[in-house]
XYZ file of C-alpha atoms in Angstrom:
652
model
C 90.206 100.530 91.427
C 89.823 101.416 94.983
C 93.187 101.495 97.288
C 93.354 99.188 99.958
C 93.485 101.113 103.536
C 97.197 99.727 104.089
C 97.416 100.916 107.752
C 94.211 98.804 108.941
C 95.027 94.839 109.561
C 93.254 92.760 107.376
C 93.004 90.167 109.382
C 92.325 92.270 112.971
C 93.713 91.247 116.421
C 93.777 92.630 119.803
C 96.887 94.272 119.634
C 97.157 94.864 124.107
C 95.727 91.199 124.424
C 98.715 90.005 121.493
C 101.207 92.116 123.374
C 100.339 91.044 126.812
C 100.264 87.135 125.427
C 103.801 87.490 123.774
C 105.480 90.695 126.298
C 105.652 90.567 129.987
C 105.687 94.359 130.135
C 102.461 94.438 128.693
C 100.596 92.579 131.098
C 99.503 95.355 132.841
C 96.555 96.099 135.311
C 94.341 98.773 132.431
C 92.092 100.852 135.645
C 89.588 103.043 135.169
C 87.863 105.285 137.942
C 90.041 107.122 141.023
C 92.572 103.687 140.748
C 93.559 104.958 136.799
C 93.865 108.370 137.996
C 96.210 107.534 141.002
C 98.503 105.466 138.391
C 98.022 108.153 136.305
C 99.207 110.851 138.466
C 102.446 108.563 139.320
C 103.365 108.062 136.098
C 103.059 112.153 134.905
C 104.643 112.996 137.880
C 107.616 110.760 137.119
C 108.137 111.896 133.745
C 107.336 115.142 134.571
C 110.709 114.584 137.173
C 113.087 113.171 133.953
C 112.031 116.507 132.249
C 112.748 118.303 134.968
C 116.354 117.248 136.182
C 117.065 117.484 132.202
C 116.150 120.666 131.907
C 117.628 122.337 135.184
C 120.234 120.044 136.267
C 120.609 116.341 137.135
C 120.592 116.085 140.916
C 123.789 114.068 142.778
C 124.138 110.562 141.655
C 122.549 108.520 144.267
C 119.884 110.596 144.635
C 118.384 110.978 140.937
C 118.708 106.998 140.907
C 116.844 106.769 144.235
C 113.818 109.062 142.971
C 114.373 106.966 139.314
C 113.944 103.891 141.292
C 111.189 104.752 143.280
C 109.102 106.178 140.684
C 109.049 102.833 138.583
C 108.799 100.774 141.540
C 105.676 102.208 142.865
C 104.356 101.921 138.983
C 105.583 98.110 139.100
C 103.746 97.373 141.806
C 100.651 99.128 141.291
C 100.517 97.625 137.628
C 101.871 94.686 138.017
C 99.723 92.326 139.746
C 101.529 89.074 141.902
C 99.745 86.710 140.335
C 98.895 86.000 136.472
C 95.075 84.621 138.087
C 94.510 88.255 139.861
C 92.428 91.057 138.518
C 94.017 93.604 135.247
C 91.223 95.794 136.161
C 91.465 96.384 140.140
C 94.281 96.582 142.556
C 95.196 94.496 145.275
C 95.497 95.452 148.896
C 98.855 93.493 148.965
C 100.175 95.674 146.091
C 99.464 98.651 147.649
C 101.278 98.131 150.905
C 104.095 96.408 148.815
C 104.244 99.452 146.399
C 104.487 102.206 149.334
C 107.248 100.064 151.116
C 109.463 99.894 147.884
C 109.080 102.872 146.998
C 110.486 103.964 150.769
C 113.389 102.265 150.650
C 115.470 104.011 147.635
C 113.830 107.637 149.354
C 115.451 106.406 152.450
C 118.908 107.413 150.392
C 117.320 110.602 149.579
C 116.065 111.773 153.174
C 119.404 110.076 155.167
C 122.276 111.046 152.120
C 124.271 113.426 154.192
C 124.613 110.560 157.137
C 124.909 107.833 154.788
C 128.241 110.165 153.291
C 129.648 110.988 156.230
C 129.605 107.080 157.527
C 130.997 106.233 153.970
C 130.420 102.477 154.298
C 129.631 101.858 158.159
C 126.199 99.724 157.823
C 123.885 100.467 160.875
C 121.043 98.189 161.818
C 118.049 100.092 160.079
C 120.587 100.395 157.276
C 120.773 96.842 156.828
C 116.809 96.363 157.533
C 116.216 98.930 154.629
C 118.866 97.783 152.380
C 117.661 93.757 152.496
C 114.230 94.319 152.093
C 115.301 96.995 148.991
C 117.103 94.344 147.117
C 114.465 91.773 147.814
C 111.820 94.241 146.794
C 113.678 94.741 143.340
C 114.285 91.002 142.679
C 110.189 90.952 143.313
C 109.171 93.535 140.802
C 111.616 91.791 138.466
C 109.480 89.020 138.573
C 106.889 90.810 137.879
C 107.697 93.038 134.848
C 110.568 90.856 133.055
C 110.423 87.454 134.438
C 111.862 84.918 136.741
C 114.956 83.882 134.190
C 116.920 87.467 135.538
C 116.087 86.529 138.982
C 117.084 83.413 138.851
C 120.560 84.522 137.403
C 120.785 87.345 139.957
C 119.769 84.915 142.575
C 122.481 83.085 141.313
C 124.999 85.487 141.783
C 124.325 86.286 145.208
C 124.505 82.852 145.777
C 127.928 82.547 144.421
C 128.646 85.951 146.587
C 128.568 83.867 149.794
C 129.559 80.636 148.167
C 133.148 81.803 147.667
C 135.189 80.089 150.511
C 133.802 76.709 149.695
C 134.163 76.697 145.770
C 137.273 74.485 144.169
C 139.755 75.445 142.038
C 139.946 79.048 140.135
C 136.101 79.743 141.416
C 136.988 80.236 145.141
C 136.979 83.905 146.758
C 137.159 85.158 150.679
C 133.293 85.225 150.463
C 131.299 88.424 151.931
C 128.521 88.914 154.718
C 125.256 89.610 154.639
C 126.356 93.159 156.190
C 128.989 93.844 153.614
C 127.350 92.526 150.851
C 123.893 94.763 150.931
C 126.336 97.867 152.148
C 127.749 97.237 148.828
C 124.426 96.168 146.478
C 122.111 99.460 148.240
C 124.700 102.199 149.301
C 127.530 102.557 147.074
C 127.301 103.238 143.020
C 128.790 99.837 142.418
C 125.648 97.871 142.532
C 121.833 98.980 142.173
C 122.831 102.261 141.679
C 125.171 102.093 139.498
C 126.331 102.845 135.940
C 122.820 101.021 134.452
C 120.903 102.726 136.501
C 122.541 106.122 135.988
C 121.974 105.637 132.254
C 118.604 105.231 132.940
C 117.793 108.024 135.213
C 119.201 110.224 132.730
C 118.770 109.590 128.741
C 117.252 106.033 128.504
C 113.983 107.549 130.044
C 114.076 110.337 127.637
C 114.551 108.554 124.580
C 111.733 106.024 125.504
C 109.873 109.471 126.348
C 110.278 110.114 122.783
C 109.331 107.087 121.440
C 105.484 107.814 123.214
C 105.414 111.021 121.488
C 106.018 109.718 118.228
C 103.912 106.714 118.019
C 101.611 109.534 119.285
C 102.253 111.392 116.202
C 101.397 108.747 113.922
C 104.844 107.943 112.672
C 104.472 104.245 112.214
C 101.258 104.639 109.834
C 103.663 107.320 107.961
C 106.447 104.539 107.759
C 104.153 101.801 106.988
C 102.429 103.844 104.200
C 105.870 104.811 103.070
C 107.233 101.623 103.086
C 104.309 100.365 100.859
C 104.621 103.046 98.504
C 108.499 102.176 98.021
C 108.414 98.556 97.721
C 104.752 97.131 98.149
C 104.789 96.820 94.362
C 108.219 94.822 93.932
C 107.810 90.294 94.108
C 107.233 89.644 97.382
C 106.114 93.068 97.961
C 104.451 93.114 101.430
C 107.569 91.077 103.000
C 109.748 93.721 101.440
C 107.240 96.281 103.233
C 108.041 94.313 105.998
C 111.419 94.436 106.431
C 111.653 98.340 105.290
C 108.903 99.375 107.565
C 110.460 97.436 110.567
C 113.910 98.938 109.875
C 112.324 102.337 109.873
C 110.424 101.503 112.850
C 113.667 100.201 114.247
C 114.833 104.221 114.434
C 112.686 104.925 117.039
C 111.790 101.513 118.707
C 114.182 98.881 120.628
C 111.387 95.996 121.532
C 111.537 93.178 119.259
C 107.612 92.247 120.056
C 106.671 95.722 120.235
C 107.790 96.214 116.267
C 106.128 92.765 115.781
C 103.012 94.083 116.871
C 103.043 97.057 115.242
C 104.114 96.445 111.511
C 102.817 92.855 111.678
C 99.682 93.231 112.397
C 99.487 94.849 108.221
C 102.670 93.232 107.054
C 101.705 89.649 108.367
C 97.943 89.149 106.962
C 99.262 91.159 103.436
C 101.745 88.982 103.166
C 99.568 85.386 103.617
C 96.861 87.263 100.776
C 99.655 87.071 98.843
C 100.258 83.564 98.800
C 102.949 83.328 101.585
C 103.444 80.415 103.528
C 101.996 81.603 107.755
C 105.334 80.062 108.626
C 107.507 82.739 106.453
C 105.061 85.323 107.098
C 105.581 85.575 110.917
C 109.470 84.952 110.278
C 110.361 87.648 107.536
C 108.488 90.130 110.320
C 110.279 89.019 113.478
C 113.410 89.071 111.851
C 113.334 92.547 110.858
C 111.478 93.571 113.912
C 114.244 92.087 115.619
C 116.760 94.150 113.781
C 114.601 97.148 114.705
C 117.622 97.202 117.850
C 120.357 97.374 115.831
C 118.995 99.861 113.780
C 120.239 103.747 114.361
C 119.782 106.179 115.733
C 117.927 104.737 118.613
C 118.709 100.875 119.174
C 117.017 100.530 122.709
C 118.125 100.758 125.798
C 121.345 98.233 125.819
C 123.209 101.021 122.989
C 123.070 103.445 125.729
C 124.930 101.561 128.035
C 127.374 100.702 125.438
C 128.504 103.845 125.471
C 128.986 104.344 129.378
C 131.064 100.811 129.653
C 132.877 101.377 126.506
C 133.718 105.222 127.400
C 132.885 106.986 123.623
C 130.064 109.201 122.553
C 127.075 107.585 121.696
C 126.894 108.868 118.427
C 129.914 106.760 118.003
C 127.809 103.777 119.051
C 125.620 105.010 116.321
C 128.086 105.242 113.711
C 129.637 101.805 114.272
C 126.275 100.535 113.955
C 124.934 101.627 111.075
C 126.855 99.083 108.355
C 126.308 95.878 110.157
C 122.590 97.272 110.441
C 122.610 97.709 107.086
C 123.803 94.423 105.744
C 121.464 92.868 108.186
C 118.434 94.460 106.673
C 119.713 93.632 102.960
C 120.558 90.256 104.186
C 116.764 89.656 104.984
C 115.641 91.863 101.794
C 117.555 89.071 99.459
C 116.100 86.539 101.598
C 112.606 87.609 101.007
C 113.208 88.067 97.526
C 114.945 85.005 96.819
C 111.588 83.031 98.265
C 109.029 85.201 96.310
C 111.286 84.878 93.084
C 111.151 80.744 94.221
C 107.472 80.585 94.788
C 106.593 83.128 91.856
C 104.696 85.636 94.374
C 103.730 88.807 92.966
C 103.881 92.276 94.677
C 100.787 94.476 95.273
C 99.370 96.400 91.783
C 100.445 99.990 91.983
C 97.229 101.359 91.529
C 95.914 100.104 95.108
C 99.394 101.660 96.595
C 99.899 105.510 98.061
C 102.397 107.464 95.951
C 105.344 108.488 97.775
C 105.064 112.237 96.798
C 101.551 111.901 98.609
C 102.742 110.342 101.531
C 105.512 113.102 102.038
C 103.646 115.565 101.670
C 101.020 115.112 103.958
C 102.909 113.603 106.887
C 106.641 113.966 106.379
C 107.132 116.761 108.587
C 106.792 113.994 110.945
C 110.277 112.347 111.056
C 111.772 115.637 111.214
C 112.222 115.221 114.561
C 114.432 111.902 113.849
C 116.702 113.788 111.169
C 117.218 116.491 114.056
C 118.198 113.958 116.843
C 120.611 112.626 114.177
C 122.118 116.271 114.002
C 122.278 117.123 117.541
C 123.952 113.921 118.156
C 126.436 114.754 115.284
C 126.738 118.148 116.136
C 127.879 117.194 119.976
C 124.756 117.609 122.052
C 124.372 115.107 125.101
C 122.032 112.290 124.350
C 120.150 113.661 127.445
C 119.869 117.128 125.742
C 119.344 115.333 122.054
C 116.456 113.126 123.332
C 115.067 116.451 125.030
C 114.875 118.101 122.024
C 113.798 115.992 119.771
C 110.823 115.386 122.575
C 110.049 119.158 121.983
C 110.300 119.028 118.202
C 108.348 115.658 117.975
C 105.294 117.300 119.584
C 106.015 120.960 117.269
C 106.138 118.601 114.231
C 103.008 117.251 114.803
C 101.328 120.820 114.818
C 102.787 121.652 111.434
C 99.390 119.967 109.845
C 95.681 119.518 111.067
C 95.528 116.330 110.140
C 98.444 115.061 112.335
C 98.076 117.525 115.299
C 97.892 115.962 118.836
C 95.581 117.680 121.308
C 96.832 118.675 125.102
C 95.481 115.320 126.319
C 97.294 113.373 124.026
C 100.513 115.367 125.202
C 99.428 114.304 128.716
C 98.923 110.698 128.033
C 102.616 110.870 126.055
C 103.931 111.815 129.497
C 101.940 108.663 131.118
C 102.594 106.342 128.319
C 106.291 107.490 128.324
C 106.980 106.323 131.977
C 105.135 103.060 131.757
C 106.911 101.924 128.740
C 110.224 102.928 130.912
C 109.359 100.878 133.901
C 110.624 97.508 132.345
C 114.097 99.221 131.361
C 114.551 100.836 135.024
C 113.567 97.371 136.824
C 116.044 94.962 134.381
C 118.791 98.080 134.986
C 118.427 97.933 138.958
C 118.301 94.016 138.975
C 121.542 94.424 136.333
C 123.717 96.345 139.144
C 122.832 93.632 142.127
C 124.718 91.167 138.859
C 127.207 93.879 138.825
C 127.920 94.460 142.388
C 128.484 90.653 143.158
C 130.982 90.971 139.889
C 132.967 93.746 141.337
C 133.033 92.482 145.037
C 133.846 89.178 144.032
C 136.255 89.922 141.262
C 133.914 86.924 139.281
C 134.689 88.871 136.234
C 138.678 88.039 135.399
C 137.789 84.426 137.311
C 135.173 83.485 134.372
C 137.288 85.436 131.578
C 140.184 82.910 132.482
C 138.187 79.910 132.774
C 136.776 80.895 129.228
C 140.036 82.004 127.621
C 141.373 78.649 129.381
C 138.301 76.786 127.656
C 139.260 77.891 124.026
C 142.800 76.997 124.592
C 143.551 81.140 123.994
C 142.424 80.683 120.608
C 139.874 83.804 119.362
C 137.901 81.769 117.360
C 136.540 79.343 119.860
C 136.245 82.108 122.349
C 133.695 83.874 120.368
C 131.741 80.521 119.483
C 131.627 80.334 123.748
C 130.276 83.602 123.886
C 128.132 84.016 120.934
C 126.407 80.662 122.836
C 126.383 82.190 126.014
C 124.735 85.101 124.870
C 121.833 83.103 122.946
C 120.909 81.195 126.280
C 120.873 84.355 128.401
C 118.826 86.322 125.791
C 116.343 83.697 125.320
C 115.046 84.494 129.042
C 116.775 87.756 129.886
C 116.303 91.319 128.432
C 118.407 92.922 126.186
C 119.319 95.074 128.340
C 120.446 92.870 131.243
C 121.634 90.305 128.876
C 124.222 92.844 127.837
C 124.936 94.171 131.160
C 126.302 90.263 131.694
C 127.661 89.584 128.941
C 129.507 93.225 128.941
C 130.844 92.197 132.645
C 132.364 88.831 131.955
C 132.708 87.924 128.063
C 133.605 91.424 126.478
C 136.617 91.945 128.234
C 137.661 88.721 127.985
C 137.616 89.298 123.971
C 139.791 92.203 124.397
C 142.666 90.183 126.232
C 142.624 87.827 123.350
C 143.175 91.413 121.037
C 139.893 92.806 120.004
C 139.170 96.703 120.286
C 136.905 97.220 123.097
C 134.297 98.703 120.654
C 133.508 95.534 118.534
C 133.911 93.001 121.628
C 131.095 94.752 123.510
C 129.188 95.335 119.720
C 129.849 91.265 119.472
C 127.709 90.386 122.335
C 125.278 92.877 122.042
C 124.370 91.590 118.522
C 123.719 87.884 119.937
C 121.957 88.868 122.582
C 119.546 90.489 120.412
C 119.257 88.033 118.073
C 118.529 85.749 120.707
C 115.016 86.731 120.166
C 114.368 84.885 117.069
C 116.527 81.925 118.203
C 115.210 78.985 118.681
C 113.881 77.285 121.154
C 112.956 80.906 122.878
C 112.368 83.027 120.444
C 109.685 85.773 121.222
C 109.657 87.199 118.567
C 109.472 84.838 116.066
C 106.442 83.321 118.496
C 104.375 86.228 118.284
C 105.007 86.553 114.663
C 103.507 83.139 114.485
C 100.570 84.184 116.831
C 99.894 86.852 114.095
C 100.496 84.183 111.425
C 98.496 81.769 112.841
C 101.298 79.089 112.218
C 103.757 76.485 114.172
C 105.644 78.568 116.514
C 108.987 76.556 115.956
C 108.683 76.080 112.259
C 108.232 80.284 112.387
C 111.430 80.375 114.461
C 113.436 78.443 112.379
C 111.711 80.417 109.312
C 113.127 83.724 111.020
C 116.684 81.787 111.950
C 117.582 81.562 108.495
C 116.498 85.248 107.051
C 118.252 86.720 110.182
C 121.873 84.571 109.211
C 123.271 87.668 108.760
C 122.988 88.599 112.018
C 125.050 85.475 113.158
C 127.539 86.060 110.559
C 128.373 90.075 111.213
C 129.773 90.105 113.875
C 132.542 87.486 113.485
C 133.233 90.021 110.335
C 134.063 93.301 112.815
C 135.464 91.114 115.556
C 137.870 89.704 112.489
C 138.013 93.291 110.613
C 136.840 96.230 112.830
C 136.820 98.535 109.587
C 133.081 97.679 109.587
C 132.716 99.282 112.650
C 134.594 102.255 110.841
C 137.265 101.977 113.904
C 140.108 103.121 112.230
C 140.173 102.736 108.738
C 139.514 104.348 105.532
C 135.965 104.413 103.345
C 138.118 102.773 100.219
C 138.188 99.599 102.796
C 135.002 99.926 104.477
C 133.693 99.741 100.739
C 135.505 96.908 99.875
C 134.431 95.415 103.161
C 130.802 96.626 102.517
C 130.627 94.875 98.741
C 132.319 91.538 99.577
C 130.060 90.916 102.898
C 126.983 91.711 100.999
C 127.849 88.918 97.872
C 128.564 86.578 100.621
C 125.118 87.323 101.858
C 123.544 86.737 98.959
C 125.132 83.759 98.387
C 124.241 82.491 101.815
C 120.665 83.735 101.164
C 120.363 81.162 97.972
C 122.116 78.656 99.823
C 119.399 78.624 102.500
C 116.413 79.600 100.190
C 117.501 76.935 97.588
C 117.297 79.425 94.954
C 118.783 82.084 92.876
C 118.277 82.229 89.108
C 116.668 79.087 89.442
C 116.019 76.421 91.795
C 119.394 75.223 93.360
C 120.356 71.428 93.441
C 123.180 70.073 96.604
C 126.392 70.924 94.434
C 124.669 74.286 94.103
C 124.218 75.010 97.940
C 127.378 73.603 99.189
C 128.930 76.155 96.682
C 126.686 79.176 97.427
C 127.573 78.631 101.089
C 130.962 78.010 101.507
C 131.711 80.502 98.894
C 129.987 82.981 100.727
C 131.546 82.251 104.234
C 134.848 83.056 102.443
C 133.571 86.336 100.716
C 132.862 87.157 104.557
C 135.689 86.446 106.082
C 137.561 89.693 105.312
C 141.032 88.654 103.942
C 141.998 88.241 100.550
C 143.076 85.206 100.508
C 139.455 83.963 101.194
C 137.763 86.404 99.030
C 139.493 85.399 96.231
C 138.555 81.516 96.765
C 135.429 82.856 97.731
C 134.479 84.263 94.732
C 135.995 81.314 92.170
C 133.463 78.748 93.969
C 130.554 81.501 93.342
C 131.503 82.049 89.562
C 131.447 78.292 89.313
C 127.968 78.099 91.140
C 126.371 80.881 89.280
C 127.554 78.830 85.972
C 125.721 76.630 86.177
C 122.475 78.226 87.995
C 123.238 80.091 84.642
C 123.328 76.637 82.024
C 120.075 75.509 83.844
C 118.401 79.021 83.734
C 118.953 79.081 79.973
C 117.835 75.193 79.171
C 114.837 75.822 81.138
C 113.605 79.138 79.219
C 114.612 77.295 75.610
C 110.933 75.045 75.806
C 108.900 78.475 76.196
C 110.678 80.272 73.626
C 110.259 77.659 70.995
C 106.635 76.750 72.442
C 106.024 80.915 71.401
């Protein structure tokens, strides 16, 4: 029998049209002629800068933002058209002139740094001209590349910046000018140019650097290919090739649509071959695609700044991670098998699937750069130098075999592709620090950390229900990355006053803003899983709701017990921990899927799932109530298991 080609779609789309339908970052002006070459140019000469400062020396502060900032605002503009209705294949005069001005105002830092120093805060006139139309030039290309949700919330903030002296109650500040305010926003390293943007300018651009070069490579066809080989065969098997190959894909990805579109496009039409429902099809992918950010060692941009606000290694970010990333993935593996077990869907024969000692052979070389960032990270390298590195090793890989070599052109384009995949993260980091600056000028912070501590009557539990909501509704229009600058600002800290470590508040709202993405009613993720699927957008969403649970569940577990975190405990526990979260999964799982041995009646479910939410909670207490209702539920799945397989034995 012949083997199906398992990295070609079945069922083909237009995979820049998808992304541009389902990803604002995507819909990007594609030239060709001198207007490509221009863009072109631009974009290798900005990554060409990252390398550069990496290699030799990061230049002072405000001055490797400024040249940051420029480079993606002059990309912004040139590929980012004003209006949905103008041309992706021509620019615009008004984009041009637009795009030289912004980029002009962050070089103004560069050229005038020494005066801007020495008047250390003193805002002149052409100060104040540059500094306005900078800020208003950023909230534009916002706009453009993420969306107007972030500018309507930085909007907001400003807003509330001059609001201050006629606000009631606990809300009310001295209020700010015009003057003071942009001398804050555009010339100190409290505001645009601060700690988001620093992050940026350094190892965020790098990593995403990477990322190019290894898609370049061919990595996700090795993971797919892998993943089919390992579990295509298994019940269910292309939803379990799914949710490995997104995981794996999650290593090197942080864009929930991006890992939709790249796994899904073969996951998705396998799956519906097979008998799947288009509704669970587009769900089991854009849950794990989601969890592609949560997924070590690279969890997009939004880890990275983690580690800046919370002031530990990132490979401590990493480590804390990995668990919860873990029992998500498993969480969404029982899921999947629980429905194909339900709906008696078969995996793919193994003859049609690669063999694993094929598939390593010929292209495993090629996540040998991911096993070295891993080391270097370990080892005590600088995510700058790490992500340098394993830039340098992921093109060196590549040449270890003909068949996966990349030429000198395709090491050109990485360097193009590289910078406009970065744009997005620069634009949402700049718009992040105007959020930021209005925080720290205002003191809005401790004002809304009262308010909410006030709300939940200074009770934990209802404090992380506030935020875990708050996080949803900014994620649903905000990126992850901005979502988490917000939610970093005002809820986190407000979760350590009530007693959580600083490490699992700030992991808290970084999960739900993430998983905001396959939350209904916004969920893009889920949505272009269904415009792969060809299904009902919401019933997709609620589809992917219930595989990701665990997602929702995880991290009330390491805000209750940080030991899943591995903050300060010992691996007896963190076993423990690990074992008792992972029943309670499964229990939830066949609560939700309505099956486990066989199909589950009410009694059934209302056991599975409250026995499960004990298991999870981590005391013992609950465990051991926990796990009584589950031995009573698995009874008598048991009972009805066995009456229902007496008919066919005696019928044999």
């Amino acid at each position: 029998m012949t083997k199906h080609n398992l990295t070609t779609p079945e069922d083909s789309i237009n995979i820049e049209e998808f992304m541009a339908k389902y990803d604002r970052e995507s819909d990007y002006r594609r030239f060709s002629g001198l207007d490509g070459k221009i863009v072109a140019v631009i974009a290798i000469a900005f990554s060409l800068f990252q390398l550069y400062t990496a290699i030799f020396g990061v230049l002072d502060a405000q001055i490797q933002r400024a040249v940051h900032l420029s480079f993606a605002l002059a990309l912004v503009y040139l590929l980012y058209p004003a209006r949905r209705s103008w041309s992706r294949n021509h620019l615009h005069w008004i984009d041009v002139i637009l795009a030289i001005i912004a980029v002009a105002m962050p070089l103004y830092i560069v050229v005038f740094y020494n005066d801007l120093v020495l008047r250390a805060g003193l805002v002149t006139p052409t100060d104040m001209v540059v500094g306005t139309l900078g800020v208003l030039l950023i909230m534009e290309a916002a706009r453009r590349v993420v969306g107007w949700p972030i500018v309507i919330v930085a909007t907001g903030f400003v807003a509330y910046a001059f609001a201050g002296p006629y606000l009631p109650g606990v809300f009310a500040h001295q209020g700010t000018n015009l003057e003071q305010l942009v001398g804050h926003l555009f010339y100190t390293t409290e505001g645009i140019f601060g700690i988001p943007l620093g992050v940026s300018s350094t190892f965020i651009f790098l990593f995403i650097l990477f990322g190019a070069y290894l898609e370049k490579t061919g990595l996700g066809k090795f993971f797919i290919d892998l993943a089919n080989a390992i579990a295509g065969w298994a019940s269910g098997g292309p939803a379990k090739v799914a949710v490995l190959s997104s995981a794996l894909m999650g290593t090197v990805s942080g864009s929930s649509v991006g890992n939709v579109a790249g796994t899904g496009s073969f996951t998705i039409p396998m799956m519906k071959s097979l008998g799947y429902r288009p509704e669970f099809a587009g769900a089991v992918e854009a849950a794990a695609s989601t969890g592609g950010q949560l997924m070590p060692p690279i969890m997009g941009a939004a880890a990275f700044l983690m580690a800046e606000f919370v002031g530990v290694p990132y490979i401590d970010i990493v480590k804390a991670a990995a668990i919860p990333a873990i029992l998500y993935f498993t969480g969404i593996w029982i899921g999947v098998h629980l429905e194909a077990k339900r709906t008696g869907l078969k995996g793919i024969p193994r003859e049609q699937l690669p063999k694993i000692g094929q598939i390593l052979l010929e292209r495993g070389h090629l996540a040998l750069p991911l096993a070295a960032i891993i080391y270097l990270l370990v080892s005590g390298k600088t995510p700058m130098m790490a992500a340098l590195w394993a830039i340098v090793l992921a093109v060196a890989a590549s040449m270890l075999r003909r068949s996966t070599r990349i030429s000198f052109m395709d090491i050109i384009k990485g360097l193009e592709e590289g910078a406009r995949a970065a744009v997005g993260v620069v634009i949402a980091c700049a718009t992040a620090g105007i959020i930021i600056g209005v925080v720290t000028k205002t003191g809005l912070g401790l004002k809304l950390g009262s308010a909410l501590i006030d709300l939940a009557h200074g009770q934990l539990l209802p404090t992380l229900v506030f935020t875990m909501v708050t996080s949803l509704i900014l994620g649903m229009g905000v990126p992850t990355t901005a979502n988490y600058v917000i939610t970093s600002t005002i809820a986190a800290p407000t979760l350590v006053q009530l007693g959580v470590p600083v490490l699992a508040a700030h992991m808290f709202v970084f999960y739900f803003g993430i998983i905001a993405d396959v939350t209904p009613p916004v969920a893009l993720a889920a949505f272009a899983g269904s415009g792969i699927a060809r299904s009902d957008p919401m019933k997709t969403a609620f589809n992917a709701s219930k595989l990701a649970i665990a997602a929702f569940l995880i991290p009330y577990i390491f805000v209750m017990s940080p030991s899943l975190l591995m903050v300060n405990t010992t691996l007896p526990k963190v076993l423990m921990m690990t074992v008792t979260s992972l029943v309670g999964m499964t229990a939830v799982a066949a609560a939700l899927s309505g099956y486990l041995l066989t199909r589950t009646r009410l009694l059934d479910q209302v056991l599975f799932f409250v026995g499960g939410l004990l298991l999870i909670d981590p005391h013992t207490i609950t465990d051991l109530i926990g796990l009584l209702l589950l031995i009573c539920a698995f009874i008598m799945q048991r009972v009805r298991y066995q009456k229902q397989k007496q008919p066919s034995v005696s019928a044999n």
